[in-house]
PDB file of C-alpha atoms and ligand atoms in Angstrom:
ATOM      1  CA  MET A 213     -11.221  -1.264 -15.674  1.00 78.00           C
ATOM      2  CA  ASN A 214      -8.613   1.432 -16.032  1.00 94.00           C
ATOM      3  CA  CYS A 215      -6.896   0.948 -12.670  1.00 98.00           C
ATOM      4  CA  ILE A 216      -3.114   1.147 -12.525  1.00 98.00           C
ATOM      5  CA  PHE A 217      -2.831  -1.101  -9.456  1.00 98.00           C
ATOM      6  CA  CYS A 218      -5.123  -3.724 -11.024  1.00 98.00           C
ATOM      7  CA  LYS A 219      -2.783  -3.672 -14.037  1.00 98.00           C
ATOM      8  CA  ILE A 220       0.255  -4.189 -11.793  1.00 98.00           C
ATOM      9  CA  ILE A 221      -1.533  -7.064 -10.021  1.00 98.00           C
ATOM     10  CA  ALA A 222      -2.415  -8.592 -13.413  1.00 97.00           C
ATOM     11  CA  GLY A 223       1.230  -8.263 -14.542  1.00 97.00           C
ATOM     12  CA  GLU A 224       0.280  -5.866 -17.356  1.00 97.00           C
ATOM     13  CA  ILE A 225       2.484  -3.092 -15.918  1.00 95.00           C
ATOM     14  CA  PRO A 226       5.895  -4.061 -14.524  1.00 94.00           C
ATOM     15  CA  ALA A 227       6.616  -3.538 -10.829  1.00 96.00           C
ATOM     16  CA  ASN A 228       9.229  -4.912  -8.477  1.00 98.00           C
ATOM     17  CA  LEU A 229       6.987  -7.141  -6.366  1.00 98.00           C
ATOM     18  CA  LEU A 230       8.429  -7.394  -2.859  1.00 98.00           C
ATOM     19  CA  LEU A 231       5.523  -9.544  -1.760  1.00 98.00           C
ATOM     20  CA  ASN A 232       2.879 -11.496  -3.665  1.00 98.00           C
ATOM     21  CA  THR A 233       0.454 -13.516  -1.558  1.00 97.00           C
ATOM     22  CA  GLU A 234      -3.067 -14.804  -2.176  1.00 97.00           C
ATOM     23  CA  ASP A 235      -4.605 -11.486  -1.133  1.00 97.00           C
ATOM     24  CA  VAL A 236      -1.874  -8.854  -1.252  1.00 98.00           C
ATOM     25  CA  VAL A 237       1.012  -7.463  -3.301  1.00 98.00           C
ATOM     26  CA  ALA A 238       3.684  -4.951  -2.284  1.00 98.00           C
ATOM     27  CA  PHE A 239       5.969  -2.847  -4.467  1.00 98.00           C
ATOM     28  CA  PRO A 240       8.056   0.336  -4.100  1.00 98.00           C
ATOM     29  CA  ASP A 241       6.276   3.645  -4.587  1.00 98.00           C
ATOM     30  CA  LEU A 242       7.243   5.335  -7.864  1.00 97.00           C
ATOM     31  CA  ASN A 243       7.652   8.671  -6.085  1.00 98.00           C
ATOM     32  CA  PRO A 244       9.166   7.766  -2.701  1.00 98.00           C
ATOM     33  CA  GLN A 245       8.641  10.111   0.227  1.00 97.00           C
ATOM     34  CA  ALA A 246      11.156   8.319   2.465  1.00 98.00           C
ATOM     35  CA  PRO A 247      14.133   5.979   1.941  1.00 98.00           C
ATOM     36  CA  THR A 248      11.666   3.132   2.347  1.00 98.00           C
ATOM     37  CA  HIS A 249       8.283   3.789   0.739  1.00 98.00           C
ATOM     38  CA  ILE A 250       6.351   0.681  -0.180  1.00 99.00           C
ATOM     39  CA  LEU A 251       2.747   0.323  -1.279  1.00 98.00           C
ATOM     40  CA  ILE A 252       0.901  -2.686   0.093  1.00 99.00           C
ATOM     41  CA  VAL A 253      -2.124  -3.363  -2.046  1.00 98.00           C
ATOM     42  CA  PRO A 254      -5.055  -5.786  -1.760  1.00 98.00           C
ATOM     43  CA  LYS A 255      -5.711  -7.795  -4.906  1.00 98.00           C
ATOM     44  CA  ILE A 256      -9.440  -7.066  -4.678  1.00 98.00           C
ATOM     45  CA  HIS A 257     -10.334  -3.758  -6.329  1.00 98.00           C
ATOM     46  CA  VAL A 258     -11.965  -1.549  -3.712  1.00 98.00           C
ATOM     47  CA  GLU A 259     -11.698   2.211  -3.527  1.00 98.00           C
ATOM     48  CA  ASN A 260     -10.365   2.703  -0.023  1.00 98.00           C
ATOM     49  CA  ALA A 261      -9.573   1.120   3.327  1.00 98.00           C
ATOM     50  CA  ALA A 262     -13.096   1.459   4.719  1.00 98.00           C
ATOM     51  CA  GLU A 263     -14.518  -0.333   1.696  1.00 98.00           C
ATOM     52  CA  LEU A 264     -11.895  -3.045   2.102  1.00 98.00           C
ATOM     53  CA  ALA A 265     -12.938  -3.474   5.757  1.00 98.00           C
ATOM     54  CA  GLU A 266     -16.511  -4.015   4.587  1.00 98.00           C
ATOM     55  CA  MET A 267     -15.754  -6.241   1.620  1.00 98.00           C
ATOM     56  CA  GLN A 268     -12.769  -8.293   2.769  1.00 97.00           C
ATOM     57  CA  PRO A 269     -11.715  -7.547   6.384  1.00 98.00           C
ATOM     58  CA  ASN A 270      -9.200 -10.371   6.299  1.00 97.00           C
ATOM     59  CA  ALA A 271      -7.283  -8.637   3.505  1.00 98.00           C
ATOM     60  CA  LEU A 272      -7.168  -5.451   5.580  1.00 97.00           C
ATOM     61  CA  ALA A 273      -5.436  -7.382   8.340  1.00 98.00           C
ATOM     62  CA  GLU A 274      -3.115  -8.930   5.740  1.00 98.00           C
ATOM     63  CA  LEU A 275      -1.923  -5.458   4.719  1.00 98.00           C
ATOM     64  CA  PHE A 276      -0.732  -4.731   8.259  1.00 98.00           C
ATOM     65  CA  LYS A 277       0.844  -8.171   8.628  1.00 98.00           C
ATOM     66  CA  ALA A 278       2.691  -7.534   5.363  1.00 98.00           C
ATOM     67  CA  ALA A 279       3.891  -4.154   6.683  1.00 98.00           C
ATOM     68  CA  LYS A 280       5.327  -5.828   9.776  1.00 98.00           C
ATOM     69  CA  LYS A 281       7.017  -8.538   7.696  1.00 98.00           C
ATOM     70  CA  LEU A 282       8.597  -6.011   5.331  1.00 98.00           C
ATOM     71  CA  ALA A 283       9.720  -3.761   8.206  1.00 98.00           C
ATOM     72  CA  ILE A 284      11.479  -6.719   9.829  1.00 98.00           C
ATOM     73  CA  GLU A 285      13.091  -7.767   6.542  1.00 98.00           C
ATOM     74  CA  LEU A 286      14.300  -4.208   5.955  1.00 98.00           C
ATOM     75  CA  ASN A 287      15.478  -3.743   9.546  1.00 98.00           C
ATOM     76  CA  LEU A 288      13.337  -0.670  10.080  1.00 98.00           C
ATOM     77  CA  PRO A 289      13.459   0.392  13.738  1.00 97.00           C
ATOM     78  CA  GLY A 290      10.075   2.049  13.296  1.00 97.00           C
ATOM     79  CA  TYR A 291       7.733   2.788  10.447  1.00 98.00           C
ATOM     80  CA  ARG A 292       4.569   4.632   9.511  1.00 98.00           C
ATOM     81  CA  THR A 293       1.528   3.157   7.795  1.00 98.00           C
ATOM     82  CA  VAL A 294      -0.877   5.520   6.028  1.00 98.00           C
ATOM     83  CA  PHE A 295      -4.123   5.241   4.102  1.00 98.00           C
ATOM     84  CA  ASN A 296      -5.092   8.396   2.230  1.00 98.00           C
ATOM     85  CA  THR A 297      -8.864   8.427   1.747  1.00 98.00           C
ATOM     86  CA  GLY A 298     -10.345  10.924  -0.694  1.00 98.00           C
ATOM     87  CA  GLU A 299      -8.746  13.564  -2.887  1.00 98.00           C
ATOM     88  CA  ALA A 300      -8.714  16.097  -0.051  1.00 97.00           C
ATOM     89  CA  ALA A 301      -6.447  13.754   1.900  1.00 97.00           C
ATOM     90  CA  GLY A 302      -4.121  13.239  -1.056  1.00 96.00           C
ATOM     91  CA  GLN A 303      -5.513  10.013  -2.477  1.00 98.00           C
ATOM     92  CA  SER A 304      -4.606   9.828  -6.164  1.00 98.00           C
ATOM     93  CA  VAL A 305      -5.081   6.125  -6.912  1.00 98.00           C
ATOM     94  CA  PHE A 306      -8.562   4.874  -6.084  1.00 98.00           C
ATOM     95  CA  HIS A 307      -7.604   1.283  -5.405  1.00 98.00           C
ATOM     96  CA  ALA A 308      -7.021   0.845  -1.661  1.00 98.00           C
ATOM     97  CA  HIS A 309      -3.358   0.790  -0.640  1.00 98.00           C
ATOM     98  CA  LEU A 310      -1.375   1.055   2.550  1.00 99.00           C
ATOM     99  CA  HIS A 311       1.736   3.246   2.413  1.00 98.00           C
ATOM    100  CA  LEU A 312       4.670   1.863   4.429  1.00 98.00           C
ATOM    101  CA  LEU A 313       7.203   4.600   5.157  1.00 98.00           C
ATOM    102  CA  GLY A 314      10.475   4.393   7.030  1.00 98.00           C
ATOM    103  CA  GLY A 315      14.222   4.763   6.909  1.00 97.00           C
ATOM    104  CA  ARG A 316      14.287   8.324   8.236  1.00 97.00           C
ATOM    105  CA  ALA A 317      12.910  10.246  11.192  1.00 96.00           C
ATOM    106  CA  LEU A 318       9.232  10.893  10.508  1.00 96.00           C
ATOM    107  CA  GLY A 319       7.805  14.147  11.831  1.00 95.00           C
ATOM    108  CA  TRP A 320       4.473  14.604  13.558  1.00 96.00           C
ATOM    109  CA  PRO A 321       1.987  16.015  12.731  1.00 95.00           C
ATOM    110  CA  PRO A 322       2.219  14.873   9.120  1.00 91.00           C
ATOM    111  CA  GLY A 323       1.654  17.462   6.377  1.00 80.00           C
TER     112      GLY A 323
HETATM  113  P1  LIG B 580      -2.180   7.974  -2.915  1.00 52.21           P
HETATM  114  O1  LIG B 580      -1.802   9.369  -3.329  1.00 52.21           O
HETATM  115  O2  LIG B 580      -2.322   7.776  -1.433  1.00 52.21           O
HETATM  116  O3  LIG B 580      -3.397   7.506  -3.688  1.00 52.21           O
HETATM  117  O4  LIG B 580      -0.964   7.061  -3.331  1.00 52.21           O
HETATM  118  C1  LIG B 580      -0.769   6.630  -4.637  1.00 52.21           C
HETATM  119  C2  LIG B 580       0.688   6.362  -4.769  1.00 52.21           C
HETATM  120  O5  LIG B 580       0.886   5.533  -5.892  1.00 52.21           O
HETATM  121  C3  LIG B 580       1.549   7.607  -4.975  1.00 52.21           C
HETATM  122  O6  LIG B 580       2.458   7.734  -3.891  1.00 52.21           O
HETATM  123  C4  LIG B 580       2.252   7.339  -6.312  1.00 52.21           C
HETATM  124  O7  LIG B 580       3.593   7.761  -6.296  1.00 52.21           O
HETATM  125  C5  LIG B 580       2.143   5.831  -6.426  1.00 52.21           C
HETATM  126  N1  LIG B 580       2.147   5.280  -7.775  1.00 52.21           N
HETATM  127  C6  LIG B 580       1.391   5.656  -8.823  1.00 52.21           C
HETATM  128  N2  LIG B 580       1.638   4.864  -9.886  1.00 52.21           N
HETATM  129  C7  LIG B 580       2.565   3.963  -9.496  1.00 52.21           C
HETATM  130  C8  LIG B 580       3.241   2.873 -10.133  1.00 52.21           C
HETATM  131  N3  LIG B 580       2.998   2.543 -11.408  1.00 52.21           N
HETATM  132  N4  LIG B 580       4.136   2.175  -9.408  1.00 52.21           N
HETATM  133  C9  LIG B 580       4.396   2.494  -8.135  1.00 52.21           C
HETATM  134  N5  LIG B 580       3.788   3.498  -7.469  1.00 52.21           N
HETATM  135  C10 LIG B 580       2.889   4.223  -8.142  1.00 52.21           C
END
């Protein structure tokens, strides 16, 4: 399967793994949108968050637990977690991933 995140999980493409558990990995986004921008990715290949909820709900919870752990480690006073679902919402990699953003004031509504 030609999936960039599956290749990172398999160790075929290098990434700075900040977290590597049974179900989840986390690494910095290549094109950061904030001083902290980490992708938290389930090891199972599913297209989006809704599919992950159906296929492996425990891993979905693990993504949010990982976000909390990383935010504490990085001393973030607050942070934003985002799933983009579908091209119209900006999804470009079709392997589910949670964006963790922080380290600056984050405006609302998002763009
Ligand atoms: P999305 O647009 O929500 O699908 O998010 C995909 C994210 O993956 C984008 O923010 C990209 O910058 C990021 N990305 C793509 N390839 C890599 C890579 N090899 N390592 C780290 N981040 C990546």
